[in-house]
């Protein structure tokens, strides 16, 4: 009887984007706590061999690949190895595992707007939703939050900055708005914080992906180098914590020890600190409200000579990171404009990674797309995806004009 009860207490996880950085770190935390967690389902985009390894180790009931091509390749390998996991493919299948009745917790780690539909599915099904996909809020906005409320889902932020803010806030969410004066998001400044601005046109994809503190996927690494990741995080924070856009500030903190801060009405300040290791916020999301070991190292203050901060007010930083200010612009523009910015940036970053445009032209694509696309207020998932599609087409046209 004891063993049966222990088994029933295990949290059953669906990990969307399991072969990416967040997904792999989530599985590492799961591996450390086999008595607490078991994997119900995994999804991935193209990394068939890594997915096969994960199936071998965690034995999920379902494994879903985004495309039919990769799904069929994985299915053949699963059968050849004698695994019992059922292989599916397509975004409908990803939505299914996100909302499946056997799933307790969904780690939403699909990069970009592609993860929106599955996030909505998990929210409507009332899951414990660990949100590493910031685009669910940047693109989904009020529609996504309404789905969370309607499904009575538990929404927990996984981005290190938003997890830090969450940890600094009062437990009673009803007191957030009345007690907060300001949210302060910290940014490392990425690999080009001190690089000559004139030389940014010569940045290569390899250089842009070499983050000094964090290990991340290629798209997010480029966003960190341009500070567009921080622009998206400003938008995410606005929706997550229900504050006004002018209550959100960004400062550069190169050491990445303080992950973010909250300033309260009485002018006291709470900061959350930790080593730059995503297993920290992931483990907290999995075990909340408890805290569990996750493999992260403790901060050794003897090895840190100083904690430094730089404001974004200087002309140098504004010229180096022009995309950051777009966050406040789109939040104060017509509903749906955040979707336009996100779509344009996804197209621009991929174009840079593919060698079609220069690093310094990513911002040009974003600005041009925002000037050409005027969205109507979205009221459904179809509306959101429609704005996203139009924006991508416009951004792709600009990329074609700029292509080197």
XYZ file of N, CA, C and O in Angstrom, residues 126-311:
744
model
N -6.703 23.333 -17.433
C -6.478 23.521 -16.001
C -5.202 22.905 -15.474
O -5.133 22.498 -14.304
N -4.180 22.854 -16.293
C -2.920 22.241 -15.877
C -2.081 23.198 -15.020
O -2.290 24.406 -15.016
N -1.137 22.631 -14.317
C -0.051 23.423 -13.735
C 0.876 23.734 -14.895
O 1.516 22.841 -15.456
N 0.926 24.993 -15.292
C 1.605 25.399 -16.521
C 2.867 26.173 -16.192
O 2.812 27.280 -15.652
N 4.009 25.570 -16.494
C 5.308 26.200 -16.259
C 5.703 26.910 -17.548
O 6.034 26.277 -18.548
N 5.666 28.229 -17.516
C 5.771 29.018 -18.742
C 7.203 29.466 -19.007
O 7.692 30.424 -18.422
N 7.875 28.749 -19.911
C 9.181 29.183 -20.399
C 9.044 29.823 -21.766
O 9.994 30.406 -22.283
N 7.858 29.699 -22.363
C 7.571 30.275 -23.675
C 6.970 31.663 -23.481
O 5.770 31.816 -23.259
N 7.825 32.696 -23.524
C 7.341 34.053 -23.258
C 6.370 34.531 -24.332
O 5.542 35.392 -24.100
N 6.459 33.917 -25.524
C 5.596 34.355 -26.615
C 4.123 34.051 -26.352
O 3.242 34.655 -26.964
N 3.835 33.100 -25.449
C 2.435 32.835 -25.109
C 1.767 34.099 -24.595
O 0.587 34.358 -24.870
N 2.511 34.911 -23.874
C 1.972 36.174 -23.373
C 2.202 37.323 -24.336
O 1.350 38.193 -24.495
N 3.358 37.341 -24.996
C 3.643 38.418 -25.954
C 2.646 38.376 -27.108
O 2.151 39.410 -27.562
N 2.329 37.171 -27.571
C 1.390 36.999 -28.675
C -0.032 36.793 -28.160
O -0.986 37.384 -28.645
N -0.183 35.947 -27.133
C -1.510 35.594 -26.641
C -2.163 36.662 -25.790
O -3.384 36.828 -25.811
N -1.356 37.396 -25.021
C -1.859 38.506 -24.228
C -3.068 38.168 -23.386
O -3.093 37.167 -22.659
N -4.094 38.998 -23.474
C -5.291 38.840 -22.662
C -6.041 37.545 -22.970
O -6.661 36.959 -22.079
N -5.988 37.084 -24.209
C -6.648 35.833 -24.563
C -6.040 34.663 -23.790
O -6.755 33.795 -23.267
N -4.723 34.652 -23.693
C -4.053 33.590 -22.948
C -4.398 33.674 -21.458
O -4.723 32.665 -20.822
N -4.349 34.883 -20.899
C -4.679 35.041 -19.479
C -6.125 34.655 -19.201
O -6.430 34.060 -18.148
N -7.035 34.954 -20.120
C -8.433 34.555 -19.963
C -8.568 33.036 -19.966
O -9.379 32.473 -19.212
N -7.772 32.363 -20.780
C -7.798 30.896 -20.826
C -7.277 30.298 -19.525
O -7.801 29.293 -19.041
N -6.245 30.915 -18.969
C -5.724 30.456 -17.676
C -6.803 30.568 -16.604
O -7.026 29.643 -15.813
N -7.490 31.696 -16.600
C -8.537 31.921 -15.604
C -9.718 30.982 -15.813
O -10.229 30.382 -14.855
N -10.149 30.826 -17.056
C -11.300 29.972 -17.350
C -11.021 28.515 -17.006
O -11.915 27.801 -16.525
N -9.790 28.062 -17.236
C -9.435 26.679 -16.947
C -8.999 26.439 -15.517
O -8.725 25.305 -15.135
N -8.908 27.542 -14.740
C -8.411 27.454 -13.365
C -7.022 26.811 -13.330
O -6.706 26.015 -12.441
N -6.217 27.168 -14.334
C -4.845 26.652 -14.405
C -3.948 27.404 -13.423
O -4.242 28.540 -13.041
N -2.860 26.764 -13.039
C -1.846 27.412 -12.204
C -0.685 27.821 -13.105
O -0.028 26.972 -13.697
N -0.460 29.111 -13.232
C 0.568 29.636 -14.124
C 1.796 30.047 -13.317
O 1.710 30.912 -12.441
N 2.946 29.426 -13.612
C 4.184 29.734 -12.904
C 5.262 30.108 -13.925
O 5.492 29.361 -14.883
N 5.910 31.258 -13.756
C 6.932 31.691 -14.725
C 8.247 30.935 -14.545
O 8.677 30.673 -13.424
N 8.884 30.615 -15.667
C 10.155 29.888 -15.652
C 11.320 30.755 -16.120
O 12.464 30.520 -15.726
N 11.089 31.733 -16.979
C 12.174 32.674 -17.307
C 12.834 33.109 -16.003
O 12.149 33.420 -15.029
N 14.156 33.171 -15.976
C 14.854 33.470 -14.720
C 14.420 34.815 -14.144
O 14.260 34.955 -12.922
N 14.191 35.797 -15.017
C 13.817 37.125 -14.535
C 12.412 37.117 -13.924
O 12.187 37.692 -12.855
N 11.478 36.471 -14.581
C 10.101 36.476 -14.096
C 9.922 35.553 -12.899
O 9.108 35.833 -12.016
N 10.703 34.479 -12.870
C 10.714 33.642 -11.671
C 11.252 34.430 -10.487
O 10.736 34.334 -9.372
N 12.276 35.236 -10.732
C 12.849 36.068 -9.668
C 11.818 37.055 -9.136
O 11.664 37.232 -7.918
N 11.094 37.708 -10.042
C 10.058 38.658 -9.618
C 8.985 37.932 -8.819
O 8.555 38.399 -7.749
N 8.551 36.789 -9.320
C 7.535 35.992 -8.637
C 7.964 35.657 -7.216
O 7.167 35.714 -6.268
N 9.245 35.322 -7.048
C 9.750 34.959 -5.724
C 9.830 36.162 -4.786
O 9.824 35.996 -3.563
N 9.917 37.353 -5.340
C 10.009 38.566 -4.526
C 8.636 39.129 -4.139
O 8.553 39.973 -3.234
N 7.592 38.692 -4.807
C 6.267 39.258 -4.574
C 5.572 38.621 -3.371
O 5.896 37.501 -2.983
N 4.608 39.330 -2.786
C 3.816 38.740 -1.709
C 3.108 37.483 -2.194
O 2.740 37.372 -3.376
N 2.922 36.525 -1.301
C 2.261 35.272 -1.666
C 0.835 35.537 -2.132
O 0.343 34.915 -3.073
N 0.160 36.474 -1.478
C -1.214 36.815 -1.846
C -1.196 37.723 -3.070
O -0.828 38.898 -2.992
N -1.578 37.174 -4.228
C -1.518 37.931 -5.481
C -2.395 39.178 -5.452
O -2.156 40.126 -6.199
N -3.397 39.198 -4.579
C -4.297 40.349 -4.537
C -3.597 41.611 -4.039
O -4.086 42.724 -4.236
N -2.439 41.439 -3.390
C -1.725 42.600 -2.873
C -0.634 43.097 -3.817
O 0.031 44.078 -3.526
N -0.441 42.437 -4.951
C 0.640 42.817 -5.844
C 0.523 44.267 -6.300
O 1.439 45.067 -6.110
N -0.604 44.594 -6.912
C -0.739 45.911 -7.511
C -0.658 47.024 -6.475
O -0.102 48.094 -6.733
N -1.209 46.778 -5.294
C -1.231 47.833 -4.285
C 0.122 48.029 -3.622
O 0.383 49.070 -3.030
N 1.002 47.037 -3.710
C 2.279 47.136 -3.001
C 3.468 47.424 -3.907
O 4.499 47.900 -3.450
N 3.342 47.158 -5.199
C 4.473 47.330 -6.113
C 4.583 48.775 -6.594
O 3.598 49.391 -6.985
N 5.804 49.288 -6.557
C 6.087 50.568 -7.183
C 6.738 50.353 -8.546
O 6.413 51.018 -9.519
N 7.646 49.371 -8.599
C 8.403 49.174 -9.831
C 8.939 47.747 -9.897
O 9.300 47.159 -8.877
N 8.966 47.204 -11.103
C 9.640 45.940 -11.383
C 10.925 46.262 -12.140
O 10.904 47.024 -13.113
N 12.021 45.702 -11.694
C 13.319 45.962 -12.320
C 13.861 44.659 -12.895
O 14.214 43.735 -12.149
N 13.873 44.571 -14.216
C 14.434 43.410 -14.901
C 15.924 43.632 -15.117
O 16.333 44.687 -15.598
N 16.723 42.652 -14.766
C 18.160 42.766 -15.017
C 18.512 42.081 -16.328
O 17.876 41.112 -16.738
N 19.542 42.609 -16.979
C 20.032 42.055 -18.240
C 21.554 41.997 -18.174
O 22.199 42.911 -17.657
N 22.119 40.914 -18.695
C 23.581 40.792 -18.675
C 24.240 41.774 -19.633
O 25.381 42.171 -19.440
N 23.507 42.149 -20.686
C 24.112 42.966 -21.742
C 24.645 42.131 -22.879
O 25.042 42.671 -23.921
N 24.651 40.795 -22.696
C 25.061 39.901 -23.768
C 26.520 40.022 -24.144
O 27.319 40.661 -23.455
N 26.904 39.435 -25.273
C 28.315 39.400 -25.658
C 28.849 40.712 -26.235
O 30.063 40.847 -26.416
N 27.974 41.687 -26.530
C 28.429 42.901 -27.215
C 28.223 44.162 -26.386
O 28.122 45.261 -26.931
N 28.176 44.007 -25.089
C 27.907 45.142 -24.198
C 28.960 46.236 -24.332
O 28.652 47.429 -24.190
N 30.189 45.865 -24.597
C 31.267 46.854 -24.703
C 31.885 46.911 -26.104
O 32.871 47.600 -26.317
N 31.317 46.203 -27.027
C 31.865 46.184 -28.382
C 31.566 47.507 -29.091
O 30.539 48.132 -28.863
N 32.471 47.924 -29.956
C 32.279 49.146 -30.725
C 30.998 49.038 -31.554
O 30.802 48.052 -32.281
N 30.152 50.043 -31.443
C 28.854 49.998 -32.120
C 29.029 49.875 -33.626
O 28.297 49.133 -34.301
N 30.018 50.558 -34.166
C 30.230 50.545 -35.620
C 30.583 49.153 -36.126
O 30.397 48.847 -37.312
N 31.097 48.295 -35.242
C 31.522 46.961 -35.673
C 30.415 45.918 -35.588
O 30.623 44.764 -35.979
N 29.237 46.302 -35.089
C 28.150 45.329 -34.938
C 27.683 44.781 -36.285
O 27.139 43.671 -36.350
N 27.911 45.520 -37.348
C 27.515 45.045 -38.673
C 28.314 43.813 -39.081
O 27.904 43.062 -39.984
N 29.448 43.578 -38.417
C 30.319 42.464 -38.771
C 30.118 41.237 -37.882
O 30.818 40.231 -38.025
N 29.160 41.292 -36.956
C 28.922 40.184 -36.028
C 28.484 38.936 -36.785
O 27.632 38.998 -37.682
N 29.051 37.797 -36.438
C 28.670 36.518 -37.050
C 27.659 35.800 -36.151
O 27.575 36.074 -34.946
N 26.892 34.851 -36.704
C 25.985 34.061 -35.862
C 26.698 33.359 -34.713
O 26.166 33.301 -33.600
N 27.886 32.842 -34.958
C 28.622 32.159 -33.884
C 28.944 33.123 -32.747
O 28.834 32.769 -31.568
N 29.339 34.334 -33.075
C 29.640 35.331 -32.041
C 28.373 35.732 -31.280
O 28.395 35.879 -30.061
N 27.267 35.888 -31.986
C 26.023 36.294 -31.343
C 25.470 35.216 -30.425
O 24.760 35.518 -29.461
N 25.790 33.966 -30.709
C 25.275 32.856 -29.909
C 26.177 32.504 -28.727
O 25.840 31.620 -27.924
N 27.312 33.179 -28.613
C 28.258 32.885 -27.531
C 27.970 33.784 -26.330
O 28.675 34.766 -26.085
N 26.923 33.459 -25.571
C 26.558 34.285 -24.416
C 27.583 34.118 -23.308
O 28.050 33.006 -23.047
N 27.954 35.211 -22.637
C 29.003 35.120 -21.620
C 28.591 34.400 -20.337
O 29.456 33.914 -19.610
N 27.287 34.314 -20.042
C 26.849 33.752 -18.755
C 25.924 32.552 -18.884
O 26.024 31.614 -18.097
N 25.007 32.589 -19.828
C 23.957 31.587 -19.922
C 24.178 30.661 -21.103
O 24.710 31.066 -22.131
N 23.726 29.402 -20.976
C 23.708 28.454 -22.085
C 22.273 28.381 -22.586
O 21.372 27.924 -21.877
N 22.041 28.843 -23.819
C 20.685 28.945 -24.354
C 20.668 28.497 -25.801
O 21.706 28.273 -26.419
N 19.471 28.372 -26.364
C 19.328 28.062 -27.775
C 19.770 29.225 -28.639
O 19.965 30.351 -28.176
N 19.896 28.973 -29.950
C 20.449 29.973 -30.861
C 19.558 31.199 -30.978
O 20.035 32.336 -30.946
N 18.250 31.003 -31.093
C 17.357 32.138 -31.268
C 17.387 33.032 -30.039
O 17.512 34.263 -30.142
N 17.283 32.445 -28.864
C 17.273 33.233 -27.636
C 18.628 33.894 -27.415
O 18.707 35.015 -26.892
N 19.701 33.239 -27.814
C 21.036 33.828 -27.673
C 21.171 35.085 -28.529
O 21.742 36.091 -28.089
N 20.654 35.034 -29.752
C 20.688 36.227 -30.609
C 19.832 37.326 -29.999
O 20.216 38.505 -29.979
N 18.654 36.962 -29.491
C 17.790 37.953 -28.833
C 18.494 38.594 -27.645
O 18.298 39.781 -27.368
N 19.305 37.829 -26.933
C 20.050 38.393 -25.812
C 21.098 39.371 -26.313
O 21.342 40.419 -25.690
N 21.716 39.049 -27.437
C 22.756 39.918 -27.996
C 22.183 41.244 -28.484
O 22.853 42.278 -28.427
N 20.931 41.232 -28.975
C 20.293 42.471 -29.435
C 19.496 43.147 -28.322
O 19.036 44.269 -28.489
N 19.277 42.439 -27.205
C 18.420 42.851 -26.088
C 16.938 42.774 -26.449
O 16.086 43.246 -25.693
N 16.601 42.142 -27.577
C 15.193 41.930 -27.885
C 14.577 40.942 -26.902
O 13.366 40.990 -26.659
N 15.380 40.045 -26.345
C 14.831 39.152 -25.312
C 14.303 39.965 -24.132
O 13.267 39.642 -23.543
N 14.987 41.051 -23.818
C 14.537 41.885 -22.693
C 13.286 42.664 -23.082
O 12.395 42.871 -22.232
N 13.190 43.082 -24.334
C 11.963 43.741 -24.788
C 10.771 42.802 -24.638
O 9.699 43.202 -24.157
N 10.946 41.545 -25.045
C 9.867 40.567 -24.908
C 9.565 40.292 -23.437
O 8.405 40.071 -23.059
N 10.585 40.320 -22.603
C 10.374 40.087 -21.168
C 9.626 41.240 -20.509
O 8.874 41.039 -19.555
N 9.831 42.454 -20.997
C 9.060 43.601 -20.503
C 7.579 43.375 -20.782
O 6.712 43.571 -19.910
N 7.281 42.946 -22.009
C 5.892 42.678 -22.381
C 5.325 41.549 -21.530
O 4.199 41.630 -21.015
N 6.101 40.493 -21.363
C 5.664 39.350 -20.547
C 5.387 39.778 -19.114
O 4.384 39.379 -18.506
N 6.268 40.605 -18.544
C 6.104 41.052 -17.156
C 4.841 41.878 -16.990
O 4.152 41.778 -15.965
N 4.536 42.688 -17.993
C 3.340 43.519 -17.918
C 2.092 42.650 -17.773
O 1.207 42.915 -16.957
N 2.020 41.597 -18.574
C 0.853 40.710 -18.526
C 0.871 39.806 -17.291
O -0.164 39.591 -16.644
N 2.033 39.272 -16.966
C 2.128 38.329 -15.844
C 1.746 38.969 -14.520
O 1.028 38.368 -13.715
N 2.229 40.176 -14.300
C 2.103 40.772 -12.979
C 1.103 41.917 -12.914
O 0.920 42.524 -11.858
N 0.455 42.216 -14.043
C -0.629 43.181 -14.039
C -0.223 44.597 -13.700
O -1.018 45.368 -13.155
N 1.024 44.965 -14.021
C 1.495 46.325 -13.757
C 1.384 47.159 -15.030
O 1.165 46.636 -16.121
N 1.547 48.455 -14.905
C 1.580 49.334 -16.074
C 2.973 49.278 -16.704
O 3.964 49.002 -16.020
N 3.029 49.571 -17.982
C 4.322 49.484 -18.672
C 5.342 50.443 -18.086
O 6.551 50.159 -18.085
N 4.883 51.594 -17.566
C 5.835 52.555 -16.988
C 6.320 52.151 -15.602
O 7.120 52.858 -14.998
N 5.841 51.021 -15.102
C 6.327 50.489 -13.829
C 7.412 49.432 -14.033
O 7.826 48.789 -13.075
N 7.858 49.272 -15.256
C 8.874 48.273 -15.567
C 10.140 48.969 -16.048
O 10.099 49.817 -16.938
N 11.249 48.602 -15.456
C 12.544 49.200 -15.792
C 13.534 48.092 -16.097
O 13.426 46.972 -15.573
N 14.501 48.373 -16.950
C 15.564 47.423 -17.279
C 16.906 48.040 -16.931
O 17.175 49.194 -17.279
N 17.732 47.293 -16.234
C 19.112 47.718 -15.980
C 20.058 46.585 -16.369
O 19.680 45.408 -16.344
N 21.263 46.958 -16.753
C 22.273 45.970 -17.118
C 23.064 45.576 -15.876
O 23.544 46.437 -15.134
N 23.169 44.285 -15.675
C 23.890 43.717 -14.534
C 24.764 42.583 -15.092
O 24.322 41.445 -15.212
N 26.008 42.898 -15.501
C 26.826 41.949 -16.260
C 27.092 40.620 -15.561
O 27.300 39.600 -16.237
N 27.092 40.593 -14.229
C 27.452 39.366 -13.515
C 26.324 38.326 -13.476
O 26.560 37.170 -13.146
N 25.094 38.732 -13.773
C 23.926 37.824 -13.772
C 23.779 37.081 -12.449
O 23.423 35.899 -12.420
N 24.030 37.770 -11.355
C 23.840 37.196 -10.013
C 22.455 37.567 -9.498
O 21.722 36.720 -8.971
N 22.087 38.844 -9.631
C 20.737 39.285 -9.302
C 19.878 39.101 -10.549
O 20.147 39.690 -11.590
N 18.852 38.273 -10.443
C 18.073 37.914 -11.629
C 16.937 38.885 -11.915
O 16.474 38.951 -13.052
N 16.484 39.597 -10.933
C 15.547 40.718 -11.081
C 15.167 41.207 -9.696
O 15.474 40.555 -8.683
N 14.473 42.352 -9.643
C 14.150 42.983 -8.367
C 12.752 43.580 -8.404
O 12.218 43.856 -9.483
N 12.199 43.780 -7.232
C 10.919 44.464 -7.089
C 11.085 45.604 -6.088
O 11.604 45.390 -4.984
N 10.699 46.801 -6.497
C 10.706 47.951 -5.586
C 9.272 48.188 -5.125
O 8.348 48.255 -5.950
N 9.076 48.317 -3.816
C 7.740 48.441 -3.251
C 7.417 49.900 -2.930
O 8.276 50.781 -2.986
N 6.167 50.127 -2.580
C 5.694 51.477 -2.308
C 6.475 52.153 -1.183
O 6.631 53.377 -1.185
N 6.955 51.349 -0.234
C 7.705 51.935 0.882
C 9.175 52.143 0.530
O 9.981 52.478 1.397
N 9.519 51.908 -0.769
C 10.865 52.099 -1.318
C 11.859 51.029 -0.870
O 13.069 51.161 -1.124
N 11.372 50.003 -0.199
C 12.238 48.850 0.050
C 12.349 48.056 -1.248
O 11.481 48.134 -2.133
N 13.430 47.297 -1.356
C 13.725 46.575 -2.588
C 14.036 45.126 -2.250
O 14.854 44.855 -1.362
N 13.404 44.190 -2.947
C 13.718 42.774 -2.806
C 14.334 42.278 -4.101
O 13.832 42.582 -5.188
N 15.425 41.524 -3.975
C 16.106 40.969 -5.141
C 16.247 39.469 -4.959
O 16.418 38.980 -3.833
N 16.179 38.738 -6.062
C 16.417 37.298 -6.015
C 17.757 37.029 -6.671
O 18.035 37.504 -7.777
N 18.598 36.271 -5.988
C 19.957 36.015 -6.459
C 20.169 34.520 -6.686
O 19.532 33.676 -6.059
N 21.106 34.196 -7.542
C 21.466 32.810 -7.788
C 22.493 32.741 -8.896
O 22.746 33.721 -9.604
N 23.096 31.574 -9.043
C 24.011 31.381 -10.161
C 23.210 31.322 -11.462
O 22.021 30.998 -11.446
N 23.810 31.664 -12.596
C 23.077 31.619 -13.873
C 22.874 30.187 -14.352
O 23.587 29.678 -15.219
N 21.893 29.512 -13.770
C 21.608 28.109 -14.046
C 20.087 27.953 -14.098
O 19.407 28.148 -13.086
N 19.544 27.605 -15.255
C 18.092 27.528 -15.411
C 17.460 26.405 -14.608
O 16.234 26.368 -14.443
N 18.253 25.503 -14.078
C 17.668 24.440 -13.262
C 17.062 24.986 -11.975
O 16.178 24.359 -11.394
N 17.515 26.175 -11.543
C 16.946 26.792 -10.348
C 15.473 27.136 -10.526
O 14.614 26.602 -9.797
N 15.127 28.031 -11.482
C 13.714 28.352 -11.673
C 12.882 27.166 -12.151
O 11.701 27.057 -11.823
N 13.492 26.255 -12.905
C 12.747 25.069 -13.352
C 12.349 24.210 -12.157
O 11.187 23.795 -12.025
N 13.295 23.957 -11.275
C 13.008 23.118 -10.102
C 11.971 23.771 -9.201
O 11.097 23.096 -8.642
N 12.048 25.090 -9.057
C 11.056 25.781 -8.230
C 9.663 25.632 -8.832
O 8.685 25.383 -8.123
N 9.571 25.772 -10.160
C 8.276 25.602 -10.805
C 7.727 24.196 -10.622
O 6.545 24.005 -10.342
N 8.595 23.200 -10.756
C 8.160 21.819 -10.614
C 7.684 21.500 -9.198
O 6.702 20.777 -9.003
N 8.373 22.041 -8.210
C 8.106 21.645 -6.822
C 7.282 22.659 -6.038
O 6.923 22.399 -4.887
N 6.985 23.834 -6.634
C 6.326 24.916 -5.911
C 5.099 24.413 -5.150
O 4.322 23.627 -5.665
N 4.937 24.849 -3.880
C 5.672 25.902 -3.162
C 6.915 25.410 -2.412
O 7.534 26.174 -1.685
N 7.277 24.154 -2.582
C 8.495 23.645 -1.955
C 9.712 24.052 -2.780
O 9.605 24.506 -3.911
N 10.888 23.857 -2.182
C 12.150 24.049 -2.891
C 12.945 22.755 -2.788
O 13.021 22.157 -1.706
N 13.526 22.339 -3.896
C 14.250 21.078 -3.929
C 15.637 21.290 -4.525
O 15.898 22.272 -5.220
N 16.525 20.355 -4.257
C 17.853 20.402 -4.861
C 17.721 20.204 -6.366
O 16.857 19.459 -6.843
N 18.592 20.876 -7.116
C 18.463 20.804 -8.576
C 19.788 20.702 -9.311
O 19.810 20.656 -10.537
N 20.891 20.676 -8.590
C 22.195 20.587 -9.235
C 22.900 21.910 -9.423
O 24.061 21.951 -9.844
N 22.213 23.019 -9.124
C 22.845 24.331 -9.251
C 23.911 24.515 -8.171
O 23.791 23.988 -7.060
N 24.920 25.287 -8.499
C 25.929 25.646 -7.508
C 25.472 26.847 -6.695
O 24.742 27.708 -7.194
N 25.915 26.913 -5.454
C 25.632 28.081 -4.624
C 26.515 29.248 -5.065
O 27.596 29.049 -5.638
N 26.054 30.452 -4.807
C 26.879 31.625 -5.087
C 28.057 31.645 -4.118
O 27.885 31.493 -2.912
N 29.248 31.821 -4.649
C 30.441 31.968 -3.820
C 30.866 33.435 -3.906
O 31.534 33.848 -4.851
N 30.457 34.223 -2.925
C 30.719 35.653 -2.976
C 32.214 35.974 -2.890
O 32.632 37.062 -3.262
N 33.005 35.013 -2.416
C 34.452 35.248 -2.352
C 35.056 35.346 -3.751
O 36.127 35.913 -3.927
N 34.379 34.777 -4.737
C 34.917 34.779 -6.096
C 34.335 35.898 -6.956
O 34.697 36.032 -8.124
N 33.412 36.677 -6.388
C 32.789 37.770 -7.138
C 33.376 39.091 -6.653
O 33.109 39.523 -5.525
N 34.214 39.738 -7.457
C 34.864 40.968 -6.995
C 33.895 42.108 -6.761
O 34.079 42.927 -5.871
N 32.809 42.168 -7.583
C 31.855 43.272 -7.438
C 30.600 42.946 -8.227
O 30.624 42.189 -9.203
N 29.502 43.523 -7.767
C 28.264 43.493 -8.535
C 28.066 44.895 -9.111
O 28.030 45.866 -8.357
N 27.946 44.988 -10.414
C 27.857 46.305 -11.056
C 26.549 46.433 -11.834
O 25.939 45.437 -12.234
N 26.164 47.687 -12.060
C 24.902 47.979 -12.736
C 25.100 49.158 -13.684
O 25.858 50.075 -13.391
N 24.409 49.097 -14.814
C 24.462 50.166 -15.802
C 23.038 50.474 -16.242
O 22.264 49.558 -16.521
N 22.695 51.736 -16.307
C 21.355 52.109 -16.765
C 21.295 52.066 -18.281
O 22.332 52.097 -18.963
